[in-house]
Amino acid sequence: ALAGEVLEQAQKQFPKESFVREAAARRAWQRNDLPAVLTIVDDAEVSLGALSPGLRRWQIAALMALGRTVECRRALETLEAESTSSRDAGDATHRAVIRALRARLDADAAPWIDVQDVYLQALAVAPREPMIQYLLGEGCLRAGELERAEQAFRAATTMDPNWIAAGLAEADALLRLGRSGDALAVAQSIAPRASERDLSASLILVRSILACAHDGILVGGDARRRDDVVEYLQTLNGHLPGNAEIASLLVEAFLAAGRRDDAATFVRTVIAEQSEDAPLLVALTRTSRRLGLGLEAELIAVLGPAALEANADGAVEASALAERGGDRAAALAVLDRARAAATSDAARERLDIERCQVLLRGDDPGASAALASLITTWPNSLTAVSVALREERLWDDADLAARALDRLRSLLGPNAIQVRLGEATRVLRYEADDDARLAEAIVSINGVLEEAPESLAALTLSAEASLTGRHAQPDLAADALRRAVELYPNQVALYPRLIALLQERGDFATADRYLQRLGQVAGTDESVRALELSMLETQGDFEMAHRRAGELAKPDSITDQLVLARLAQRAGRMNDARNLYDRLLATPPVGDAVYAEAAHFHAVNGRVDEGWRLLRAAPFEGREDLRTLMYGLFQQRYGDIAEAERWLRRAVEIGPDEPAGAEALARLLADRQAFDESRQVVLTALRRHPDHVGLRATLALTSLGDGGDPAAALSELRALGADNECLLGSLELFERIERRDGRAIPKPADLDAANQLVAECPRFLPGWRLAMSLHVDGGLLADALQLAERAMTRFPNQPDPAQWAADLQIRLGRIPDAYSSAQEWRRRSMHDPISADVMCAGLLMEMGRMDEAMRTLAPYEARIVAASDRQPAPALLLVQALAHAGRVEDAVRLLMPRLKTDAGWRAQWISAAGTVPAPAARRMLDVVEPLTTDDAVRVLLAGAWNGIGQREGDASVLDRAWRIVDAVKTSDESLRAAAEFCRATICESRRNDADAARRYRAVLDLNPSHAGAMNNLAIVLVRAGTACEEALTLCDGALRLMPDQPDMLDTRAQVLQCLGRYDEARASLERAIAQRPQDVAMRLNLVETMLDQGAFEAAESAMRSAEAMVAADWRPAARDHRDRLEVLRQRLLRARASVDR
């Protein structure tokens, strides 16, 4: 207001001075009041008789901005003619501005590269001239150089902060770049200074507010502000009905305010009242599609075929509607009709571009030809060439990509951002193996980022370059993508790339934050749905994955509902999964996939018969080979192996051209050690499918399992994984490991290489498995556990690392920790938790929590029994749990069919009897004894009765054991040795050491390599206290046969104590405890040895460890351990007192 008063006074005081009129014109120009600029100029020309160069420049600028080209050109010619004689004729800045204005006026007829050169030369002369910066920005915008355009507009605004048009252009460029928050800040600074007659400032503010709402950026007073925006736009629409921009913004504002019904009502009102206004209806159609309002069909129906043919944008919308409906042919037909009717090159180009994109989205074979045609037909169109270069398909054709880049370079010049990034992309695609060329590309990308640090294209390409080549830098890639996401939070496609990279680096906490943001930004965007759910699973967040799937899944989409059911299982929501499957099964037509997945669900949850019934109900119409394959795979996993083999053989017979059946059959045969036949099946299939990866891998693995030529097998696997450096590294490490008798003997260098492998390939799970197993083979259980625990963190959705950790913790005697890891394994295996639950049950039994163990196994009872022929361990655990629960008869009922027919199972049953309370054990042995006709099993049975007799001190039971083993009469020397060994152990139980020693020597006569006889004879000799040297010789011989066997190390320690060699005895016990850390008896032996050594402090520490284990031990043997512990404690107290005296 003050500036206006000063100008008014100056005009009165200096009516004939042009500088006053120039100031007034400049002020109107800054406020973007272009009609006022022209009024001031016209008044000045009347009052002054002629225009000054400054006034003429404002006149030209206003005419140019208003699109009055003829008048603008005439005015510019006048200025050019007058400039030679004006007082500003020698002003370099003035001449630079004139050249820039001329370049802008001729820009449509000149290549952008030439126009840009004029602007840059003008800026070199007049670097602080905002008009030239603005013109440069405008040109960059037209050339698609958005980052440079925004920079130029920002420079113009900085030079002249009051210039509304420059601020508007900057805000618009920021919106185009997706930087809605920055755009809003600029728009808010402009709006208060704009002319009331100028709607552009208000509309850019509205657009910025709505863009922030779409991007999830909170604005102060957000809800109220959105309502204000709706009210303002309704008022504007009332004053300016038919304005397409205002109508579209009003629809968007309704939706941003959560008023979807109002948006639909408004659109339908426009349809009813303005049905002849094609541009308005097309604009609303585009808005409806972009925002998911769903009214495109109604709008296009009103437009009609004639209007669509005459309007390229309308044809594009009609085509999009047909494409979304799945009718790509109709989509192309709409575009072709409009193309035939088009009267302008702009419309034809627009339609050609859209047609090409329809073909690309449909993965049409003709898409590549369409891209080539686009470049050929419109060689001078920046839009067409830029669109082509953004398409992934173009880069599949190196020649076509080169042609497109050549065209872009000729249009924009070699220094344009698009050109430099395009050249860098070409290097990444075709010359990434050339370190020098890759380095040049990275330098070029970094140069772009120095000029335009907020360039989305440069940031994403920088991330790609950081992951390319032999010296990938994932940290730099993640930093580039993180910056891109922070700058462009609404760019949904950025999130999956960043999250996947963070997960690969093991940064799951940061990945989780971006996953949450992705869920907010993506909404129901189907383009990233599968990726988002997959990454949530990778994150191990099954509950969140299930919740998001529920938000995204369409009720009428069978595929979506099956995904939802699978995720419900992973989240442990079995009731939800069952309800989904029940609903799908009750809704015809029921497809094969529904039957198959429902069958798997029921089988996993112990309802194998129901699963089999459902699978048999699947029609598999016309695919008998698929039916038999599915039957075979189901039986292999849940049912009978013989039945599985029968179905898989049938599948191979019916469908010889289907490699999946041959692969499945070959793996089944290899699992049961039928390697020759497995190889034959694979080789037959490979004659038809020589390049099938699965078949070739199966052949190689079968050769390894059969002890065939490992070099040839590894060579085959190496060929299959030629492009997988992590796989190659694992194979090379595996190949170099020394092996003795089938056991890996890793050297320290091998373990270092294993650690290096997981450091270089942190997301390659087989590499972690190999490293962990090598540390186990090297006897480094604690280090192996550390690797397993690190893998658990690296792979939060993978069950295997949790299983490794639990197994190792069991071996280390850390039972409570093992139970926690097993629970984590279960959490990661909720879709099929049986294996984890079996381990949990075993650990619960180990901790004396028998009822919980039984409850854990109960749901799988039928499934465990059905698989007991090929997986006996879970069934034996079930037997033990039932026995501890007092339900031996249930165990007998469940397993009797197996006991009657399978001698191997009778042996397993007898072994299990040794782990249950004596009454239950007696019943188990009573049941199996009449069925035992095999001498080898009779020996085991006698040993089991001996164990019960020894535990209970029952001589009659020992007599029963003797009668059973004494009945074994055989000429088989190994069996005779086993029977004699059993008799010797019974003699020990009867405390007849002399007879026991004689019989152990008889065993060694029959089998000099019988390690058990050597060990037990050494114990008998030590007890006698007369032949400790011989006992030591026997122990050393046993350990040569069975290195690091804990019981034998314990025996050797007792022998060394007998000889008074306490230091060696202690070392031997420590080795034994390292192998079996949960053995309380060995720990008490260690305490005793330390007391013999006089190592009282160490003995006290070892005693505390033993006390903690005894306190947690529920088994009957714990009583004996407590008694012995008390004896050792008293001995320690006496020893300390003696030392003190």
Short mmCIF file of C-alpha atoms in Angstrom, two decimals, residues 662-902:
data_model
loop_
_atom_site.label_atom_id
_atom_site.label_comp_id
_atom_site.label_asym_id
_atom_site.label_seq_id
_atom_site.Cartn_x
_atom_site.Cartn_y
_atom_site.Cartn_z
CA ALA A 662 10.71 -86.31 -13.03
CA GLU A 663 12.46 -83.90 -10.67
CA ALA A 664 10.14 -84.79 -7.77
CA LEU A 665 10.49 -88.55 -8.38
CA ALA A 666 14.27 -88.31 -8.66
CA ARG A 667 14.54 -86.44 -5.36
CA LEU A 668 12.27 -88.95 -3.63
CA LEU A 669 14.40 -91.84 -4.90
CA ALA A 670 17.58 -90.06 -3.80
CA ASP A 671 16.09 -89.53 -0.33
CA ARG A 672 15.70 -93.27 0.06
CA GLN A 673 19.23 -93.86 -1.24
CA ALA A 674 18.14 -95.27 -4.64
CA PHE A 675 20.77 -93.13 -6.36
CA ASP A 676 21.18 -95.19 -9.54
CA GLU A 677 17.48 -95.11 -10.35
CA SER A 678 17.27 -91.44 -9.38
CA ARG A 679 20.03 -90.63 -11.85
CA GLN A 680 18.30 -92.64 -14.57
CA VAL A 681 15.03 -90.73 -14.08
CA VAL A 682 16.87 -87.41 -14.33
CA LEU A 683 18.93 -88.40 -17.37
CA THR A 684 15.80 -89.58 -19.21
CA ALA A 685 14.08 -86.24 -18.51
CA LEU A 686 17.19 -84.26 -19.46
CA ARG A 687 17.10 -85.77 -22.93
CA ARG A 688 13.83 -83.85 -23.41
CA HIS A 689 14.77 -80.80 -21.31
CA PRO A 690 18.57 -80.46 -21.50
CA ASP A 691 18.61 -76.95 -19.99
CA HIS A 692 16.19 -77.52 -17.11
CA VAL A 693 17.91 -76.07 -14.03
CA GLY A 694 16.03 -78.18 -11.49
CA LEU A 695 16.87 -81.45 -13.25
CA ARG A 696 20.52 -80.55 -13.61
CA ALA A 697 20.76 -79.52 -9.96
CA THR A 698 19.06 -82.75 -8.89
CA LEU A 699 21.54 -84.78 -10.94
CA ALA A 700 24.48 -82.97 -9.35
CA LEU A 701 23.13 -83.31 -5.81
CA THR A 702 22.35 -86.99 -6.38
CA SER A 703 25.93 -87.53 -7.48
CA LEU A 704 27.20 -85.82 -4.34
CA GLY A 705 24.89 -87.87 -2.11
CA ASP A 706 25.99 -91.10 -3.76
CA GLY A 707 29.65 -90.38 -3.15
CA GLY A 708 30.18 -90.08 -6.88
CA ASP A 709 32.60 -87.71 -8.55
CA PRO A 710 32.29 -84.55 -6.40
CA ALA A 711 34.36 -82.49 -8.82
CA ALA A 712 31.96 -83.23 -11.70
CA ALA A 713 28.91 -82.59 -9.52
CA LEU A 714 30.30 -79.31 -8.23
CA SER A 715 31.24 -78.32 -11.76
CA GLU A 716 27.62 -78.82 -12.81
CA LEU A 717 26.33 -76.76 -9.87
CA ARG A 718 28.90 -74.08 -10.68
CA ALA A 719 27.65 -73.91 -14.26
CA LEU A 720 24.08 -73.51 -13.02
CA GLY A 721 25.07 -70.63 -10.76
CA ALA A 722 27.57 -68.96 -13.07
CA ASP A 723 26.07 -65.52 -12.45
CA ASN A 724 25.72 -65.98 -8.69
CA GLU A 725 28.98 -65.01 -7.00
CA CYS A 726 27.73 -66.05 -3.56
CA LEU A 727 26.82 -69.53 -4.81
CA LEU A 728 30.17 -69.85 -6.57
CA GLY A 729 31.99 -68.75 -3.44
CA SER A 730 30.10 -71.34 -1.38
CA LEU A 731 30.86 -74.10 -3.87
CA GLU A 732 34.55 -73.22 -4.01
CA LEU A 733 34.76 -73.27 -0.21
CA PHE A 734 32.82 -76.55 -0.04
CA GLU A 735 35.11 -78.12 -2.63
CA ARG A 736 38.35 -77.26 -0.85
CA ILE A 737 37.36 -78.64 2.58
CA GLU A 738 39.32 -81.77 3.53
CA ARG A 739 37.17 -84.80 4.36
CA ARG A 740 37.94 -88.00 6.23
CA ASP A 741 35.45 -90.86 6.36
CA GLY A 742 32.75 -88.51 5.08
CA ARG A 743 33.42 -85.92 7.82
CA ALA A 744 34.58 -82.37 7.06
CA ILE A 745 37.90 -81.37 8.65
CA PRO A 746 38.05 -77.58 8.25
CA LYS A 747 41.33 -75.75 8.78
CA PRO A 748 41.52 -72.31 10.43
CA ALA A 749 41.91 -70.76 6.97
CA ASP A 750 38.69 -72.48 5.89
CA LEU A 751 36.81 -71.01 8.85
CA ASP A 752 38.22 -67.57 8.05
CA ALA A 753 37.00 -68.01 4.48
CA ALA A 754 33.56 -69.03 5.77
CA ASN A 755 33.35 -65.88 7.89
CA GLN A 756 34.44 -63.80 4.92
CA LEU A 757 31.76 -65.46 2.78
CA VAL A 758 28.92 -64.37 5.08
CA ALA A 759 30.41 -60.89 5.33
CA GLU A 760 30.43 -60.53 1.54
CA CYS A 761 27.10 -62.32 0.99
CA PRO A 762 25.03 -61.36 4.02
CA ARG A 763 21.72 -62.24 2.34
CA PHE A 764 22.78 -65.65 0.98
CA LEU A 765 21.34 -68.13 3.47
CA PRO A 766 23.18 -71.24 2.12
CA GLY A 767 26.44 -69.40 2.81
CA TRP A 768 25.48 -68.94 6.45
CA ARG A 769 24.49 -72.61 6.66
CA LEU A 770 27.86 -73.67 5.27
CA ALA A 771 29.80 -71.36 7.61
CA MET A 772 27.84 -72.55 10.63
CA SER A 773 28.24 -76.24 9.79
CA LEU A 774 31.99 -75.86 9.22
CA HIS A 775 32.38 -74.34 12.67
CA VAL A 776 30.40 -77.27 14.07
CA ASP A 777 32.68 -79.71 12.21
CA GLY A 778 35.64 -77.85 13.65
CA GLY A 779 34.30 -78.34 17.17
CA LEU A 780 33.64 -74.61 17.66
CA LEU A 781 30.05 -74.87 18.84
CA ALA A 782 29.98 -71.46 20.53
CA ASP A 783 31.21 -69.77 17.34
CA ALA A 784 28.70 -71.76 15.29
CA LEU A 785 25.93 -70.59 17.63
CA GLN A 786 27.06 -67.01 17.23
CA LEU A 787 26.75 -67.40 13.45
CA ALA A 788 23.29 -68.93 13.81
CA GLU A 789 22.15 -66.05 16.04
CA ARG A 790 23.52 -63.50 13.58
CA ALA A 791 21.67 -65.30 10.79
CA MET A 792 18.47 -65.08 12.86
CA THR A 793 18.87 -61.30 12.84
CA ARG A 794 19.79 -61.18 9.15
CA PHE A 795 16.83 -63.36 8.11
CA PRO A 796 13.96 -62.45 10.46
CA ASN A 797 11.39 -64.33 8.38
CA GLN A 798 13.40 -67.49 7.76
CA PRO A 799 12.86 -70.42 10.16
CA ASP A 800 16.16 -72.19 9.46
CA PRO A 801 18.51 -69.95 11.50
CA ALA A 802 16.29 -70.25 14.57
CA GLN A 803 16.36 -74.04 14.15
CA TRP A 804 20.17 -74.00 13.88
CA ALA A 805 20.41 -71.93 17.04
CA ALA A 806 18.10 -74.25 18.96
CA ASP A 807 20.03 -77.36 17.84
CA LEU A 808 23.34 -75.81 18.89
CA GLN A 809 22.01 -74.62 22.23
CA ILE A 810 20.82 -78.16 22.92
CA ARG A 811 24.30 -79.45 22.16
CA LEU A 812 25.74 -76.81 24.48
CA GLY A 813 23.32 -77.80 27.24
CA ARG A 814 21.52 -74.45 27.20
CA ILE A 815 18.05 -75.96 27.34
CA PRO A 816 16.03 -72.83 28.32
CA ASP A 817 17.79 -70.85 25.58
CA ALA A 818 17.13 -73.67 23.13
CA TYR A 819 13.46 -73.56 24.05
CA SER A 820 13.35 -69.80 23.33
CA SER A 821 14.99 -70.35 19.95
CA ALA A 822 12.60 -73.21 19.18
CA GLN A 823 9.69 -70.90 20.01
CA GLU A 824 11.13 -68.35 17.58
CA TRP A 825 11.48 -71.11 14.99
CA ARG A 826 7.80 -71.89 15.58
CA ARG A 827 6.82 -68.21 15.18
CA ARG A 828 8.54 -68.18 11.80
CA SER A 829 6.90 -71.46 10.77
CA MET A 830 3.29 -70.83 11.73
CA HIS A 831 2.15 -72.03 8.30
CA ASP A 832 3.53 -75.51 9.18
CA PRO A 833 4.87 -75.56 12.77
CA ILE A 834 5.04 -79.30 13.37
CA SER A 835 8.86 -79.62 13.28
CA ALA A 836 9.31 -76.67 15.63
CA ASP A 837 6.61 -77.95 17.95
CA VAL A 838 8.22 -81.40 18.09
CA MET A 839 11.47 -79.76 19.20
CA CYS A 840 9.58 -77.59 21.72
CA ALA A 841 7.93 -80.71 23.13
CA GLY A 842 11.27 -82.47 23.50
CA LEU A 843 12.73 -79.47 25.32
CA LEU A 844 9.70 -79.22 27.58
CA MET A 845 10.23 -82.88 28.51
CA GLU A 846 13.89 -82.15 29.13
CA MET A 847 12.78 -79.42 31.57
CA GLY A 848 10.27 -81.76 33.25
CA ARG A 849 7.19 -79.97 31.86
CA MET A 850 5.51 -83.18 30.70
CA ASP A 851 1.94 -81.92 30.52
CA GLU A 852 2.94 -78.98 28.29
CA ALA A 853 4.92 -81.34 26.08
CA MET A 854 1.90 -83.59 25.67
CA ARG A 855 -0.36 -80.61 24.85
CA THR A 856 2.15 -79.44 22.27
CA LEU A 857 2.26 -82.80 20.47
CA ALA A 858 -1.45 -83.65 20.73
CA PRO A 859 -2.62 -81.72 17.62
CA TYR A 860 -0.13 -83.66 15.45
CA GLU A 861 -0.75 -87.13 16.83
CA ALA A 862 -2.28 -88.58 13.66
CA ARG A 863 0.23 -86.90 11.38
CA ILE A 864 3.20 -88.05 13.47
CA VAL A 865 2.01 -91.64 13.47
CA ALA A 866 1.31 -91.57 9.72
CA ALA A 867 4.88 -90.43 9.02
CA SER A 868 6.54 -92.68 11.61
CA ASP A 869 8.04 -95.01 9.01
CA ARG A 870 10.20 -92.29 7.48
CA GLN A 871 10.36 -89.87 10.44
CA PRO A 872 10.60 -92.00 13.58
CA ALA A 873 12.01 -89.32 15.92
CA PRO A 874 8.73 -87.35 16.38
CA ALA A 875 6.85 -90.62 16.92
CA LEU A 876 9.35 -91.76 19.56
CA LEU A 877 8.96 -88.40 21.30
CA LEU A 878 5.20 -88.87 21.23
CA VAL A 879 5.64 -92.33 22.78
CA GLN A 880 7.79 -90.85 25.55
CA ALA A 881 5.28 -88.04 26.20
CA LEU A 882 2.39 -90.51 26.38
CA ALA A 883 4.37 -92.77 28.70
CA HIS A 884 5.23 -89.90 31.04
CA ALA A 885 1.55 -88.91 31.01
CA GLY A 886 0.57 -92.44 32.07
CA ARG A 887 -0.92 -93.23 28.67
CA VAL A 888 1.28 -96.14 27.59
CA GLU A 889 -1.74 -97.99 26.24
CA ASP A 890 -2.45 -95.10 23.87
CA ALA A 891 1.12 -95.31 22.63
CA VAL A 892 0.73 -99.05 22.13
CA ARG A 893 -2.54 -98.57 20.25
CA LEU A 894 -1.10 -95.92 17.95
CA LEU A 895 2.16 -97.69 17.10
CA MET A 896 1.22 -101.36 17.27
CA PRO A 897 0.74 -101.64 13.48
CA ARG A 898 4.29 -100.40 13.04
CA LEU A 899 5.67 -102.64 15.80
CA LYS A 900 4.14 -105.76 14.26
CA THR A 901 5.71 -105.25 10.85
CA ASP A 902 8.92 -103.29 11.30
#
